[in-house]
C-alpha atoms as a printed R data frame, in Angstrom:
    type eleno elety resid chain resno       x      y      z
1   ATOM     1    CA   UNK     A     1   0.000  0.000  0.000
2   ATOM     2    CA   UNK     A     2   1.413  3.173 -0.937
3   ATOM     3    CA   UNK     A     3   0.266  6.815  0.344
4   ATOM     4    CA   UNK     A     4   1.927 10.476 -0.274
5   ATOM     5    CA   UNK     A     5   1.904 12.490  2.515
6   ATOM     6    CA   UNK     A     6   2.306 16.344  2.470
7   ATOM     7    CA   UNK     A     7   3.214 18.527  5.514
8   ATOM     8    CA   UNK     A     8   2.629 21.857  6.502
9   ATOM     9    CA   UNK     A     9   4.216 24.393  8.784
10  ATOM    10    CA   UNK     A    10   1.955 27.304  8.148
11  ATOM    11    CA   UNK     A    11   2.939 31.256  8.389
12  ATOM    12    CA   UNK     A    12   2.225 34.125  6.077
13  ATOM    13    CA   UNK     A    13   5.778 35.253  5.903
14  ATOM    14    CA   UNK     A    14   7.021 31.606  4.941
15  ATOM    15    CA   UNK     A    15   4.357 28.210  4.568
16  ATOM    16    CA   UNK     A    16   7.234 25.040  4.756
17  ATOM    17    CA   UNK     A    17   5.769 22.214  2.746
18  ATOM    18    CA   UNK     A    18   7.445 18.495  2.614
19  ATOM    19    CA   UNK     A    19   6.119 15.872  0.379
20  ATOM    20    CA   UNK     A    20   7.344 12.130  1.638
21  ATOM    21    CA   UNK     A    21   6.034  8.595 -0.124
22  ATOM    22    CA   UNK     A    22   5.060  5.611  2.280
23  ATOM    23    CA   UNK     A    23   5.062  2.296  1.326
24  ATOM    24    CA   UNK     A    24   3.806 -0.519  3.399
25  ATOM    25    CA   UNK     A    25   4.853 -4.095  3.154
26  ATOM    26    CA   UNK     A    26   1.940 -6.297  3.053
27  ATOM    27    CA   UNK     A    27   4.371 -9.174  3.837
28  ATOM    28    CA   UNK     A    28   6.502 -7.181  6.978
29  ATOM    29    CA   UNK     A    29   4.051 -5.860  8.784
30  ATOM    30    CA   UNK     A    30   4.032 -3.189 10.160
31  ATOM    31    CA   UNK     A    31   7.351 -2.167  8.161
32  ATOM    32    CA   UNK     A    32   6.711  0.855  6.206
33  ATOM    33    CA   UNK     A    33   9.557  2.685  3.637
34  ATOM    34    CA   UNK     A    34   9.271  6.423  3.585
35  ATOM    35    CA   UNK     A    35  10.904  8.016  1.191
36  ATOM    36    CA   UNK     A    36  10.949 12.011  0.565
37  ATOM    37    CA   UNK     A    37   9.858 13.406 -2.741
38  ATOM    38    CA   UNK     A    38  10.547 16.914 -2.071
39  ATOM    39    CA   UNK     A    39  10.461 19.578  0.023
40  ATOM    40    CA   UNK     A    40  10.432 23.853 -0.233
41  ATOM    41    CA   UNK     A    41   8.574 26.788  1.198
42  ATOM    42    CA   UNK     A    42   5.733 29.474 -0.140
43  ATOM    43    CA   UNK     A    43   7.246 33.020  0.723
44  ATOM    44    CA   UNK     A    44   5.053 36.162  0.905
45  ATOM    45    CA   UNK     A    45   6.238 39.938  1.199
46  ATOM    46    CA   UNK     A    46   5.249 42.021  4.264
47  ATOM    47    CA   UNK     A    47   5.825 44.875  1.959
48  ATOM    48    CA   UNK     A    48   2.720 43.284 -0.109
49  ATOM    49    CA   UNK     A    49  -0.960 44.383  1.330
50  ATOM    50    CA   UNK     A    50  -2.413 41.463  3.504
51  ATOM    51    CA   UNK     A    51  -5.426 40.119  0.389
52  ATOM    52    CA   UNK     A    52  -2.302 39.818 -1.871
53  ATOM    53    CA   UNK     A    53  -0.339 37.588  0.667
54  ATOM    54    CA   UNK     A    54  -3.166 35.235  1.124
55  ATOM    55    CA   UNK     A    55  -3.827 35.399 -2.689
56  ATOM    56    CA   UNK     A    56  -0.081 34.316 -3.160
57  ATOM    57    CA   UNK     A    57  -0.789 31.583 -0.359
58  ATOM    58    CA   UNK     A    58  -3.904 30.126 -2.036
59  ATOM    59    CA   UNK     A    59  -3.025 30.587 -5.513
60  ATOM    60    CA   UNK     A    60   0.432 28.708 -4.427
61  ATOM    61    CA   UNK     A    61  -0.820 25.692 -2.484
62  ATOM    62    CA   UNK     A    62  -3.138 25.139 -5.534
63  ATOM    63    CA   UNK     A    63   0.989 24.270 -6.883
64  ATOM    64    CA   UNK     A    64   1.666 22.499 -4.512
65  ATOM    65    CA   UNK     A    65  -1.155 20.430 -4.002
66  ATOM    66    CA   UNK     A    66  -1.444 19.601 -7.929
67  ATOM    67    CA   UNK     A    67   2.273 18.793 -8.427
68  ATOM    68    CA   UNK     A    68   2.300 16.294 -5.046
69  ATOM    69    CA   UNK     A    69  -1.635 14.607 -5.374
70  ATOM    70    CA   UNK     A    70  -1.124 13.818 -1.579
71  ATOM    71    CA   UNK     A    71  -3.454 11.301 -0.309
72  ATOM    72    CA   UNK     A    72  -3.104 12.995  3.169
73  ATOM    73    CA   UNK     A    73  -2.213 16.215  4.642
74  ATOM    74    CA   UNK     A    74  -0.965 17.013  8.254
75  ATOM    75    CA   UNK     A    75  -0.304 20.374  9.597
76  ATOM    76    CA   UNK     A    76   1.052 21.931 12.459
77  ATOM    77    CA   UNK     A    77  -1.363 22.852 14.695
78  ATOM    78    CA   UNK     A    78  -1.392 26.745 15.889
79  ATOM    79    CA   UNK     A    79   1.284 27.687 18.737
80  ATOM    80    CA   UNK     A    80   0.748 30.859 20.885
81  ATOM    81    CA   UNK     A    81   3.692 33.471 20.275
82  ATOM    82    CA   UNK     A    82   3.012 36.755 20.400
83  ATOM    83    CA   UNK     A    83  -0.614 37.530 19.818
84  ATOM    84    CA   UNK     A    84   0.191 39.547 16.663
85  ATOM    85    CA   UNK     A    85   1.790 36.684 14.896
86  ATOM    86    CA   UNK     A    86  -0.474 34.484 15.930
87  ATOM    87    CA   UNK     A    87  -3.257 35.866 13.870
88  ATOM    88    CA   UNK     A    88  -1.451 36.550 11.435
89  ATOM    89    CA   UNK     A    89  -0.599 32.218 11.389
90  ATOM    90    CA   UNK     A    90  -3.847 31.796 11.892
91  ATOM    91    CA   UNK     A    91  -4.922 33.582  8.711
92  ATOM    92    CA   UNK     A    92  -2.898 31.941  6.718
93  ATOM    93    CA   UNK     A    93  -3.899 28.447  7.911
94  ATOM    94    CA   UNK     A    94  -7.473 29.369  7.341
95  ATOM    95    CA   UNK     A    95  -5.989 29.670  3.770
96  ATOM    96    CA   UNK     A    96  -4.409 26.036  3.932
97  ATOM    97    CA   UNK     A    97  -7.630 24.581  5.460
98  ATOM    98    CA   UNK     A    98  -9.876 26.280  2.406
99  ATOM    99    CA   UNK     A    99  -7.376 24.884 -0.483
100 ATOM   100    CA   UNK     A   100  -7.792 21.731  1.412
101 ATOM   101    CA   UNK     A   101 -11.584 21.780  2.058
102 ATOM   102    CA   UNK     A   102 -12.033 22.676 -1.799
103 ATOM   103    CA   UNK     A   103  -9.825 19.513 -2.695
104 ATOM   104    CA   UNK     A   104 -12.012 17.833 -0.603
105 ATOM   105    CA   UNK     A   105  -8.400 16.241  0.836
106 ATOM   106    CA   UNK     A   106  -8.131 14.575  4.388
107 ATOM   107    CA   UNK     A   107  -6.073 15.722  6.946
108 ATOM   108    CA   UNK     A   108  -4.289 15.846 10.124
109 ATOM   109    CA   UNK     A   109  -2.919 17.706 13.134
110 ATOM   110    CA   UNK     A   110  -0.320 17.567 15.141
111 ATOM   111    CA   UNK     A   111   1.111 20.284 18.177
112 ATOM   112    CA   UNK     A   112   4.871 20.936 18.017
113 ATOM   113    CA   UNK     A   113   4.821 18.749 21.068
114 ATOM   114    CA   UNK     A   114   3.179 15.542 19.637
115 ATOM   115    CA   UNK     A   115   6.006 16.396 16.419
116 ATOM   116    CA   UNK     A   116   8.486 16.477 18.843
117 ATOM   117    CA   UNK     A   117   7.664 13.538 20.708
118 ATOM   118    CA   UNK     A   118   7.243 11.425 17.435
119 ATOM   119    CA   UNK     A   119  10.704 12.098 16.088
120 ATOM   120    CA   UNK     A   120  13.076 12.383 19.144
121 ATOM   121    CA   UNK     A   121  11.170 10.472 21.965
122 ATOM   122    CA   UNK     A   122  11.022 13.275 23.595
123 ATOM   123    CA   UNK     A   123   8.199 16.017 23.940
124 ATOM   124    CA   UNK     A   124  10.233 19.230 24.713
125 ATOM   125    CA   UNK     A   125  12.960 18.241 22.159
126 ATOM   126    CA   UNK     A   126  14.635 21.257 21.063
127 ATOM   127    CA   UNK     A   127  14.484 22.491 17.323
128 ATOM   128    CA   UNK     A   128  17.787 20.868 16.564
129 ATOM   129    CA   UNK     A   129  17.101 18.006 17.528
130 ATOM   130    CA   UNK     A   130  13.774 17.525 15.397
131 ATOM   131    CA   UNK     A   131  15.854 18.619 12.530
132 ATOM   132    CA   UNK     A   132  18.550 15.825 12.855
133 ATOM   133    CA   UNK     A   133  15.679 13.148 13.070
134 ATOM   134    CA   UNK     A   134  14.401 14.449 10.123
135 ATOM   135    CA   UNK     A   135  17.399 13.731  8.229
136 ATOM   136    CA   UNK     A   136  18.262 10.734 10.116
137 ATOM   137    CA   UNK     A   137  14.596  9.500  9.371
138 ATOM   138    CA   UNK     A   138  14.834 10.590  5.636
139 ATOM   139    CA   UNK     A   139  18.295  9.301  5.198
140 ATOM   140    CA   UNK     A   140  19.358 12.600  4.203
141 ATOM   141    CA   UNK     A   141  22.802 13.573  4.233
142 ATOM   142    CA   UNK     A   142  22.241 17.214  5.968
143 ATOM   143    CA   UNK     A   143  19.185 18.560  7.296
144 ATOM   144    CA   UNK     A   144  17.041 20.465  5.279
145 ATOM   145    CA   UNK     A   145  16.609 23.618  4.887
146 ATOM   146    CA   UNK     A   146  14.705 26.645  5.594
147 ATOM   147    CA   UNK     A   147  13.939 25.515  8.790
148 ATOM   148    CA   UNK     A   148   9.956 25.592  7.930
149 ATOM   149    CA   UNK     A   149  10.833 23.327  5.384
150 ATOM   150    CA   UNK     A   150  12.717 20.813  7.602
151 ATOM   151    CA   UNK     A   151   9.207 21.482 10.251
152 ATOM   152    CA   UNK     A   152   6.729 20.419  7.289
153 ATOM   153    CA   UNK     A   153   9.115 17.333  6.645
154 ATOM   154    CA   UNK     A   154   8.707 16.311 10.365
155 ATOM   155    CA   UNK     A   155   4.908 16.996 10.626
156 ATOM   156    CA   UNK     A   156   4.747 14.378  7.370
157 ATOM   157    CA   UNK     A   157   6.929 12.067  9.350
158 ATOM   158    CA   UNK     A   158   4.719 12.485 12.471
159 ATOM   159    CA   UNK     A   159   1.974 11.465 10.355
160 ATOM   160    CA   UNK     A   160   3.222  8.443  8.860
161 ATOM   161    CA   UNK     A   161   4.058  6.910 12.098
162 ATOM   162    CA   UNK     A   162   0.164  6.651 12.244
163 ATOM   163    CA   UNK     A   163  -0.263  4.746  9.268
């Protein structure tokens, strides 16, 4: 059985998306190959007025979503900051949840603690450390990057642990 997954870490200034393949073995259960197909981020301008941004997001996942075909999605869930870049992450995720409603695509979410207890074991792992299980996971020979990138990799890998 084989299922695409694509993560998100979403923000208006940068969305990190990673695309990663699972295939199950019918004949090892419960071993499962993962394999990553690609990974890369959706920038927007704060010199840009806010409808353009979320234009830029929208019109952008559309890309995204048509070159991957995920069968599943899984995004961050929303982490208290500051208040003022909070809403502004939660704008743009009401952007990734409409591309993904009009898709009519599945998905799933995961807190930075539930990502971080996936990958390292550990729930208050620090961001380094989620980043070199990503590679290690991915069998990657550095850790990717942006960082947002590297976080959409790990919310994929977070999800496929559930398959």
């Amino acid at each position: 059985m084989e299922k695409r997954i694509l993560g998100l870490d979403p923000g208006l200034a940068i969305l990190g998306f990673g695309a990663i393949n699972c295939i199950q073995n019918p004949n090892k259960l419960p071993e499962t190959t993962v394999n990553m197909l690609d990974f890369g981020v959706i920038k927007t301008s704060a010199d840009v007025e806010m409808g353009q941004r979320l234009c830029t997001l929208f019109d952008d996942l559309h890309t995204v979503m048509e070159e991957f075909q995920p069968d599943l999605v899984a995004i961050e869930k929303l982490f208290f900051y500051r208040m003022s870049s909070t809403i502004l992450v939660a704008q743009a995720r009401g952007i990734v949840i409409l591309v993904l409603g009009q898709r009519r695509l599945p998905y799933v979410e995961f807190t930075p603690a539930q990502i971080k207890q996936a990958l390292t074991g550990y729930g208050n792992a620090d961001k380094s450390e989620v980043q070199e299980a990503v590679a290690r996971e991915l069998d990657l020979d550095e850790i990717p990057k942006p960082d947002d990138a590297a976080d959409a990799l790990a919310v994929a890998l977070t999800a496929s642990y559930q398959l």
